[in-house]
Short mmCIF file of C-alpha atoms and ligand atoms in Angstrom, two decimals:
data_model
loop_
_atom_site.label_atom_id
_atom_site.label_comp_id
_atom_site.label_asym_id
_atom_site.label_seq_id
_atom_site.Cartn_x
_atom_site.Cartn_y
_atom_site.Cartn_z
CA UNK A 1 -18.08 -52.05 130.45
CA UNK A 2 -19.34 -48.51 130.02
CA UNK A 3 -18.87 -46.61 126.78
CA UNK A 4 -18.08 -43.41 128.67
CA UNK A 5 -19.68 -40.26 127.31
CA UNK A 6 -21.16 -42.19 124.36
CA UNK A 7 -23.72 -43.70 126.76
CA UNK A 8 -24.96 -40.25 127.76
CA UNK A 9 -25.30 -38.53 124.40
CA UNK A 10 -28.70 -37.18 123.52
CA UNK A 11 -30.15 -38.96 120.48
CA UNK A 12 -29.98 -38.54 117.56
CA UNK A 13 -26.19 -38.40 117.68
CA UNK A 14 -24.91 -36.19 114.86
CA UNK A 15 -21.21 -35.45 115.15
CA UNK A 16 -18.44 -33.58 113.36
CA UNK A 17 -16.23 -36.05 111.45
CA UNK A 18 -12.44 -35.80 111.60
CA UNK A 19 -10.98 -33.96 108.59
CA UNK A 20 -7.25 -33.46 108.26
CA UNK A 21 -6.46 -29.83 107.44
CA UNK A 22 -10.07 -28.81 108.13
CA UNK A 23 -11.23 -29.70 111.66
CA UNK A 24 -8.36 -27.72 113.15
CA UNK A 25 -8.80 -26.19 116.62
CA UNK A 26 -10.19 -22.89 115.30
CA UNK A 27 -12.84 -24.49 113.07
CA UNK A 28 -13.81 -26.98 115.77
CA UNK A 29 -14.23 -24.18 118.29
CA UNK A 30 -16.34 -22.03 115.94
CA UNK A 31 -18.54 -25.03 115.14
CA UNK A 32 -18.91 -25.88 118.84
CA UNK A 33 -20.03 -22.38 119.80
CA UNK A 34 -22.20 -21.93 116.72
CA UNK A 35 -24.20 -25.13 116.49
CA UNK A 36 -22.87 -27.73 118.96
CA UNK A 37 -22.48 -31.13 117.32
CA UNK A 38 -23.18 -34.17 119.55
CA UNK A 39 -19.47 -35.05 119.45
CA UNK A 40 -16.37 -33.60 117.79
CA UNK A 41 -13.33 -35.46 116.41
CA UNK A 42 -9.87 -33.90 115.97
CA UNK A 43 -7.91 -34.25 112.75
CA UNK A 44 -5.84 -37.41 112.86
CA UNK A 45 -2.38 -37.21 114.43
CA UNK A 46 0.49 -39.55 113.61
CA UNK A 47 1.64 -41.70 116.54
CA UNK A 48 5.14 -42.30 115.17
CA UNK A 49 5.69 -38.55 114.88
CA UNK A 50 4.61 -38.06 118.49
CA UNK A 51 6.84 -40.90 119.64
CA UNK A 52 9.82 -39.18 118.00
CA UNK A 53 9.07 -35.85 119.63
CA UNK A 54 7.47 -33.98 116.73
CA UNK A 55 5.83 -31.33 118.91
CA UNK A 56 4.34 -29.47 115.93
CA UNK A 57 1.70 -32.20 115.71
CA UNK A 58 0.47 -31.36 119.18
CA UNK A 59 -1.21 -28.19 117.96
CA UNK A 60 -3.94 -30.43 116.57
CA UNK A 61 -4.68 -31.41 120.18
CA UNK A 62 -5.40 -27.86 121.37
CA UNK A 63 -9.04 -27.74 122.35
CA UNK A 64 -11.48 -25.69 124.36
CA UNK A 65 -13.92 -27.10 126.93
CA UNK A 66 -16.68 -25.88 124.65
CA UNK A 67 -15.78 -28.63 122.19
CA UNK A 68 -16.58 -31.44 124.63
CA UNK A 69 -17.22 -34.25 124.15
CA UNK A 70 -14.09 -34.31 122.02
CA UNK A 71 -12.35 -37.40 120.66
CA UNK A 72 -8.68 -37.40 119.61
CA UNK A 73 -7.93 -39.40 116.49
CA UNK A 74 -4.69 -41.28 115.86
CA UNK A 75 -3.12 -43.03 112.90
CA UNK A 76 0.04 -45.04 112.37
CA UNK A 77 1.42 -48.58 112.45
CA UNK A 78 3.81 -48.80 115.42
CA UNK A 79 2.20 -50.51 118.38
CA UNK A 80 4.46 -48.94 121.03
CA UNK A 81 3.86 -45.49 119.58
CA UNK A 82 0.09 -46.03 119.80
CA UNK A 83 0.52 -46.98 123.45
CA UNK A 84 2.43 -43.79 124.28
CA UNK A 85 -0.01 -41.61 122.32
CA UNK A 86 -2.95 -43.19 124.15
CA UNK A 87 -1.48 -42.40 127.58
CA UNK A 88 -0.73 -38.85 126.44
CA UNK A 89 -4.28 -38.30 125.16
CA UNK A 90 -5.68 -39.41 128.50
CA UNK A 91 -3.45 -36.87 130.27
CA UNK A 92 -4.67 -34.16 127.88
CA UNK A 93 -8.20 -34.81 129.09
CA UNK A 94 -9.84 -35.96 125.87
CA UNK A 95 -13.19 -37.72 126.19
CA UNK A 96 -12.24 -40.56 123.86
CA UNK A 97 -9.61 -41.97 121.49
CA UNK A 98 -10.37 -42.97 117.93
CA UNK A 99 -8.12 -45.10 115.73
CA UNK A 100 -8.14 -44.28 112.04
CA UNK A 101 -8.51 -47.40 109.90
CA UNK A 102 -10.07 -45.67 106.90
CA UNK A 103 -7.77 -43.08 105.38
CA UNK A 104 -7.18 -44.02 101.71
CA UNK A 105 -4.54 -41.35 100.97
CA UNK A 106 -1.42 -42.91 99.51
CA UNK A 107 1.03 -41.41 102.00
CA UNK A 108 -1.01 -43.00 104.83
CA UNK A 109 -2.45 -46.24 103.46
CA UNK A 110 0.69 -46.78 101.35
CA UNK A 111 2.66 -47.07 104.60
CA UNK A 112 0.33 -49.67 106.11
CA UNK A 113 -1.83 -47.39 108.26
CA UNK A 114 -5.33 -45.95 107.75
CA UNK A 115 -7.39 -48.05 105.34
CA UNK A 116 -4.49 -50.50 104.82
CA UNK A 117 -5.39 -51.97 108.22
CA UNK A 118 -8.57 -53.38 106.66
CA UNK A 119 -6.35 -55.94 104.93
CA UNK A 120 -4.10 -56.41 107.95
CA UNK A 121 -6.42 -57.43 110.80
CA UNK A 122 -3.49 -58.90 112.78
CA UNK A 123 -1.91 -55.47 113.07
CA UNK A 124 -5.31 -53.82 113.61
CA UNK A 125 -5.84 -56.11 116.59
CA UNK A 126 -2.42 -55.33 118.08
CA UNK A 127 -3.06 -51.60 117.69
CA UNK A 128 -6.45 -51.80 119.40
CA UNK A 129 -5.02 -53.82 122.28
CA UNK A 130 -2.10 -51.43 122.65
CA UNK A 131 -4.33 -48.34 122.78
CA UNK A 132 -6.60 -50.09 125.28
CA UNK A 133 -3.58 -50.92 127.43
CA UNK A 134 -2.50 -47.26 127.35
CA UNK A 135 -5.99 -46.19 128.43
CA UNK A 136 -6.05 -48.78 131.24
CA UNK A 137 -2.52 -47.95 132.43
CA UNK A 138 -3.44 -44.27 132.61
CA UNK A 139 -6.45 -45.13 134.78
CA UNK A 140 -4.10 -47.17 136.98
CA UNK A 141 -1.83 -44.17 137.45
CA UNK A 142 1.12 -44.62 135.07
CA UNK A 143 3.08 -41.38 134.55
CA UNK A 144 3.85 -39.89 131.13
CA UNK A 145 7.54 -40.53 131.75
CA UNK A 146 7.06 -44.17 132.68
CA UNK A 147 4.82 -44.69 129.68
CA UNK A 148 7.76 -43.56 127.54
CA UNK A 149 6.18 -40.40 126.11
CA UNK A 150 8.92 -38.34 124.45
CA UNK A 151 10.44 -35.70 126.77
CA UNK A 152 9.99 -32.92 124.20
CA UNK A 153 6.29 -33.79 123.93
CA UNK A 154 5.91 -33.68 127.72
CA UNK A 155 7.78 -30.36 127.92
CA UNK A 156 5.68 -28.84 125.11
CA UNK A 157 2.41 -29.94 126.71
CA UNK A 158 3.47 -28.58 130.09
CA UNK A 159 4.61 -25.27 128.60
CA UNK A 160 1.32 -24.85 126.78
CA UNK A 161 -0.73 -25.95 129.80
CA UNK A 162 -2.25 -28.82 127.85
CA UNK A 163 -2.01 -31.39 130.63
CA UNK A 164 -4.92 -31.34 133.02
CA UNK A 165 -3.94 -30.28 136.56
CA UNK A 166 -5.85 -33.11 138.14
CA UNK A 167 -6.68 -35.61 135.40
CA UNK A 168 -9.46 -37.91 136.52
CA UNK A 169 -8.02 -41.44 136.46
CA UNK A 170 -10.84 -42.96 134.47
CA UNK A 171 -11.03 -45.27 131.49
CA UNK A 172 -12.00 -43.29 128.39
CA UNK A 173 -13.73 -45.03 125.46
CA UNK A 174 -11.81 -46.35 122.46
CA UNK A 175 -13.41 -46.22 119.01
CA UNK A 176 -12.46 -47.11 115.44
CA UNK A 177 -13.32 -45.26 112.22
CA UNK A 178 -13.01 -47.27 109.05
CA UNK A 179 -14.47 -47.96 105.58
CA UNK A 180 -16.75 -50.69 104.22
CA UNK A 181 -13.86 -52.59 102.65
CA UNK A 182 -10.53 -52.43 100.87
CA UNK A 183 -10.86 -53.26 97.17
CA UNK A 184 -14.21 -55.01 97.63
CA UNK A 185 -17.01 -54.53 100.13
CA UNK A 186 -16.33 -56.63 103.23
CA UNK A 187 -18.15 -54.44 105.75
CA UNK A 188 -20.02 -57.17 107.63
CA UNK A 189 -17.01 -59.48 108.11
CA UNK A 190 -14.78 -56.51 108.92
CA UNK A 191 -17.24 -55.16 111.51
CA UNK A 192 -17.46 -58.61 113.12
CA UNK A 193 -13.66 -58.85 113.17
CA UNK A 194 -13.33 -55.47 114.87
CA UNK A 195 -16.04 -56.34 117.36
CA UNK A 196 -14.12 -59.55 118.10
CA UNK A 197 -11.09 -57.38 118.91
CA UNK A 198 -13.13 -55.58 121.55
CA UNK A 199 -14.30 -52.50 119.61
CA UNK A 200 -17.47 -51.11 121.23
CA UNK A 201 -17.83 -47.89 119.21
CA UNK A 202 -17.52 -48.03 115.45
CA UNK A 203 -17.81 -45.49 112.62
CA UNK A 204 -17.97 -46.65 109.01
CA UNK A 205 -17.74 -44.50 105.91
CA UNK A 206 -19.84 -46.15 103.20
CA UNK A 207 -17.08 -46.37 100.61
CA UNK A 208 -14.22 -48.81 100.06
CA UNK A 209 -10.53 -47.84 100.08
CA UNK A 210 -10.46 -48.30 96.32
CA UNK A 211 -13.31 -45.87 95.77
CA UNK A 212 -11.56 -43.02 97.57
CA UNK A 213 -14.35 -40.43 97.33
CA UNK A 214 -15.89 -41.57 94.03
CA UNK A 215 -19.43 -42.88 93.62
CA UNK A 216 -21.91 -42.68 96.45
CA UNK A 217 -21.66 -43.85 100.04
CA UNK A 218 -23.35 -47.25 100.29
CA UNK A 219 -25.94 -46.82 103.03
CA UNK A 220 -27.56 -50.20 102.37
CA UNK A 221 -24.31 -51.84 103.48
CA UNK A 222 -24.06 -49.47 106.45
CA UNK A 223 -27.57 -50.56 107.42
CA UNK A 224 -26.40 -54.20 107.50
CA UNK A 225 -23.46 -53.25 109.71
CA UNK A 226 -25.83 -51.30 111.99
CA UNK A 227 -27.78 -54.55 112.55
CA UNK A 228 -24.64 -56.48 113.47
CA UNK A 229 -23.62 -53.71 115.86
CA UNK A 230 -27.02 -53.64 117.49
CA UNK A 231 -26.89 -57.40 118.07
CA UNK A 232 -23.48 -57.06 119.69
CA UNK A 233 -24.29 -53.98 121.76
CA UNK A 234 -21.85 -51.85 119.76
CA UNK A 235 -22.47 -48.13 119.21
CA UNK A 236 -22.58 -47.55 115.45
CA UNK A 237 -22.10 -44.31 113.53
CA UNK A 238 -22.74 -44.26 109.78
CA UNK A 239 -20.87 -41.80 107.59
CA UNK A 240 -20.85 -40.53 104.03
CA UNK A 241 -22.49 -37.87 101.85
CA UNK A 242 -24.87 -36.43 104.44
CA UNK A 243 -25.83 -32.94 103.31
CA UNK A 244 -28.27 -31.66 105.95
CA UNK A 245 -29.55 -32.28 109.47
CA UNK A 246 -32.81 -33.55 108.01
CA UNK A 247 -30.89 -36.09 105.94
CA UNK A 248 -28.80 -37.07 108.98
CA UNK A 249 -31.93 -37.82 111.02
CA UNK A 250 -33.55 -39.65 108.12
CA UNK A 251 -30.47 -41.86 107.59
CA UNK A 252 -30.20 -42.69 111.31
CA UNK A 253 -33.81 -43.81 111.35
CA UNK A 254 -33.86 -45.63 108.02
CA UNK A 255 -30.63 -47.55 108.51
CA UNK A 256 -30.85 -48.15 112.27
CA UNK A 257 -27.63 -46.35 113.24
CA UNK A 258 -27.00 -44.92 116.69
CA UNK A 259 -25.76 -41.79 114.98
CA UNK A 260 -23.80 -40.32 112.09
CA UNK A 261 -20.69 -38.25 111.52
CA UNK A 262 -20.78 -35.41 109.02
CA UNK A 263 -17.70 -34.18 107.20
CA UNK A 264 -17.66 -32.15 104.00
CA UNK A 265 -21.12 -30.62 104.39
CA UNK A 266 -19.71 -28.63 107.32
CA UNK A 267 -17.04 -26.92 105.22
CA UNK A 268 -17.60 -23.19 105.72
CA UNK A 269 -20.78 -24.14 107.55
CA UNK A 270 -20.35 -24.15 111.33
CA UNK A 271 -24.14 -23.69 111.51
CA UNK A 272 -24.68 -27.17 110.10
CA UNK A 273 -25.76 -28.74 113.38
CA UNK A 274 -28.43 -26.09 113.95
CA UNK A 275 -30.24 -27.32 110.87
CA UNK A 276 -31.02 -23.92 109.45
CA UNK A 277 -29.22 -21.62 107.08
CA UNK A 278 -27.39 -18.61 108.52
CA UNK A 279 -28.27 -15.03 107.68
CA UNK A 280 -25.63 -12.95 105.95
CA UNK A 281 -25.00 -11.15 109.26
CA UNK A 282 -24.41 -14.50 111.02
CA UNK A 283 -22.00 -15.43 108.29
CA UNK A 284 -19.99 -12.22 108.58
CA UNK A 285 -19.88 -12.52 112.36
CA UNK A 286 -18.66 -16.10 112.13
CA UNK A 287 -15.86 -15.07 109.79
CA UNK A 288 -14.71 -12.43 112.26
CA UNK A 289 -14.88 -14.82 115.22
CA UNK A 290 -13.10 -17.57 113.32
CA UNK A 291 -10.26 -15.26 112.31
CA UNK A 292 -9.93 -13.87 115.83
CA UNK A 293 -9.72 -17.32 117.40
CA UNK A 294 -7.34 -18.54 114.71
CA UNK A 295 -4.99 -15.63 115.42
CA UNK A 296 -5.29 -16.13 119.17
CA UNK A 297 -4.09 -19.71 118.78
CA UNK A 298 -1.30 -18.32 116.59
CA UNK A 299 0.25 -21.54 115.44
CA UNK A 300 -0.77 -22.25 111.87
CA UNK A 301 0.40 -20.16 108.92
CA UNK A 302 -2.19 -17.54 107.92
CA UNK A 303 -2.52 -19.26 104.54
CA UNK A 304 -4.23 -22.27 106.14
CA UNK A 305 -7.14 -20.04 107.11
CA UNK A 306 -7.88 -19.16 103.51
CA UNK A 307 -9.66 -22.37 102.58
CA UNK A 308 -12.14 -21.73 105.39
CA UNK A 309 -12.63 -18.15 104.22
CA UNK A 310 -13.22 -19.33 100.66
CA UNK A 311 -15.87 -21.78 101.93
CA UNK A 312 -17.59 -19.08 103.96
CA UNK A 313 -17.92 -16.76 101.00
CA UNK A 314 -20.32 -18.65 98.82
CA UNK A 315 -23.95 -18.20 97.94
CA UNK A 316 -24.60 -14.49 98.59
CA UNK A 317 -24.39 -11.38 96.47
CA UNK A 318 -20.86 -10.02 96.47
CA UNK A 319 -19.43 -13.33 97.74
CA UNK A 320 -17.07 -13.73 94.82
CA UNK A 321 -15.59 -10.23 95.22
CA UNK A 322 -15.20 -10.75 98.95
CA UNK A 323 -13.49 -14.10 98.37
CA UNK A 324 -11.05 -12.49 95.96
CA UNK A 325 -10.23 -9.78 98.50
CA UNK A 326 -9.72 -12.42 101.20
CA UNK A 327 -7.22 -14.22 99.00
CA UNK A 328 -5.05 -11.07 98.93
CA UNK A 329 -5.27 -10.57 102.73
CA UNK A 330 -2.10 -10.91 104.82
CA UNK A 331 -3.53 -10.80 108.34
CA UNK A 332 -6.61 -11.00 110.53
CA UNK A 333 -6.77 -7.20 110.50
CA UNK A 334 -7.08 -7.24 106.69
CA UNK A 335 -9.95 -9.73 106.95
CA UNK A 336 -11.72 -7.64 109.56
CA UNK A 337 -11.39 -4.53 107.39
CA UNK A 338 -12.78 -6.36 104.34
CA UNK A 339 -15.77 -7.62 106.35
CA UNK A 340 -16.42 -4.16 107.87
CA UNK A 341 -16.31 -2.45 104.47
CA UNK A 342 -18.63 -5.07 103.03
CA UNK A 343 -21.06 -4.65 105.97
CA UNK A 344 -21.20 -0.88 105.36
CA UNK A 345 -21.89 -1.39 101.66
CA UNK A 346 -24.87 -3.67 102.28
CA UNK A 347 -26.47 -1.48 104.99
C1 LIG B 1 -10.18 -33.07 103.59
C2 LIG B 1 -10.57 -34.32 104.31
C3 LIG B 1 -9.79 -34.77 105.35
C4 LIG B 1 -10.13 -35.94 106.05
N1 LIG B 1 -9.37 -36.32 107.11
C5 LIG B 1 -9.77 -37.39 107.87
C6 LIG B 1 -9.09 -37.73 109.08
O1 LIG B 1 -8.15 -37.05 109.52
N2 LIG B 1 -9.53 -38.82 109.74
C7 LIG B 1 -10.61 -39.59 109.31
O2 LIG B 1 -10.98 -40.57 109.95
N3 LIG B 1 -11.27 -39.26 108.19
C8 LIG B 1 -10.90 -38.17 107.48
N4 LIG B 1 -11.62 -37.82 106.38
C9 LIG B 1 -12.83 -38.58 106.05
C10 LIG B 1 -14.08 -37.95 106.70
O3 LIG B 1 -14.03 -38.04 108.11
C11 LIG B 1 -15.37 -38.65 106.22
O4 LIG B 1 -15.27 -40.02 106.54
C12 LIG B 1 -15.58 -38.51 104.73
O5 LIG B 1 -15.33 -37.20 104.28
C13 LIG B 1 -17.02 -38.92 104.33
O6 LIG B 1 -17.95 -38.14 105.04
P1 LIG B 1 -18.69 -36.87 104.35
O7 LIG B 1 -19.29 -37.35 103.07
O8 LIG B 1 -19.70 -36.43 105.36
O9 LIG B 1 -17.62 -35.85 104.09
C14 LIG B 1 -11.29 -36.67 105.67
C15 LIG B 1 -12.07 -36.22 104.61
C16 LIG B 1 -11.74 -35.06 103.94
C17 LIG B 1 -12.61 -34.58 102.81
#
């Protein structure tokens, strides 16, 4: 079976990792037009919320064509809800669906989803099969209504023109993103288990659930998983602590991965995938574009933009003052004015 767009990606594959509260539509768009990662993942979206008609969550699924290939990520525990979400994602025209089996945050893993699935392979298997069934049923022509997608979700997607006019009835690839173990490292067994469940595209973050973000990502273990994946014809993406494009390429080569996903190093750095540092002018332009696009989407509170602005304003003379002014800003207009005044001062 084909792995969809994954088969056609130019190597080395260096993608933008999913980050809840960070890889929102505006940041993804700015990154896509600034430095074009090989692949982009959305923030994770909760399948149970979607199944109950929580339309607010759908904003995370706004995307522009420029972000393609784009993969929608899901988390949860309810098998039926995964099925409905999978059919919906196909109708929204995403290039792939990823299942989160790595989030260690208590409100996620504490409820049995995310990284908790590492110690519940029975449920992990049911979830994978259910998502695959949703993908297959879509390709066989099932409607959103027949798939049981909540009527409010359908209405919201129609109103916001999120559903493709003529969705191509094709099978999109399913992937899983996970960690190297729960309390202890069990990466090799866990990878084999997932492969046994039919997973053909796998991302592993080189830390266990228990580690959260402490210590260093264990790339030696990821290298062992890469070997298993190669043997089984599975596309493998390593993940954890990559700080530059040079390091990404070095890790891919050294550990035999098909690619990597990069998360935190892209904070305030939509240039990351270009592999060179931006000039101050680039930086100021990006801030303006980001704010403009954020306001055009007009769905998140203005406050949520501020973390991005704080990340942008680091490492140049006057950055601290600019950051402090941004924190007082109430609108995109305020931000634009601050940037303009700063630009005049440095001329
Ligand atoms: C703020 C934040 C939010 C995250 N949200 C998600 C998420 O929604 N889905 C997911 O699979 N991983 C999520 N992660 C994990 C990252 O995708 C990635 O695995 C992790 O940050 C390690 O990669 P890095 O060292 O390149 O950041 C998140 C990480 C951070 C820091």
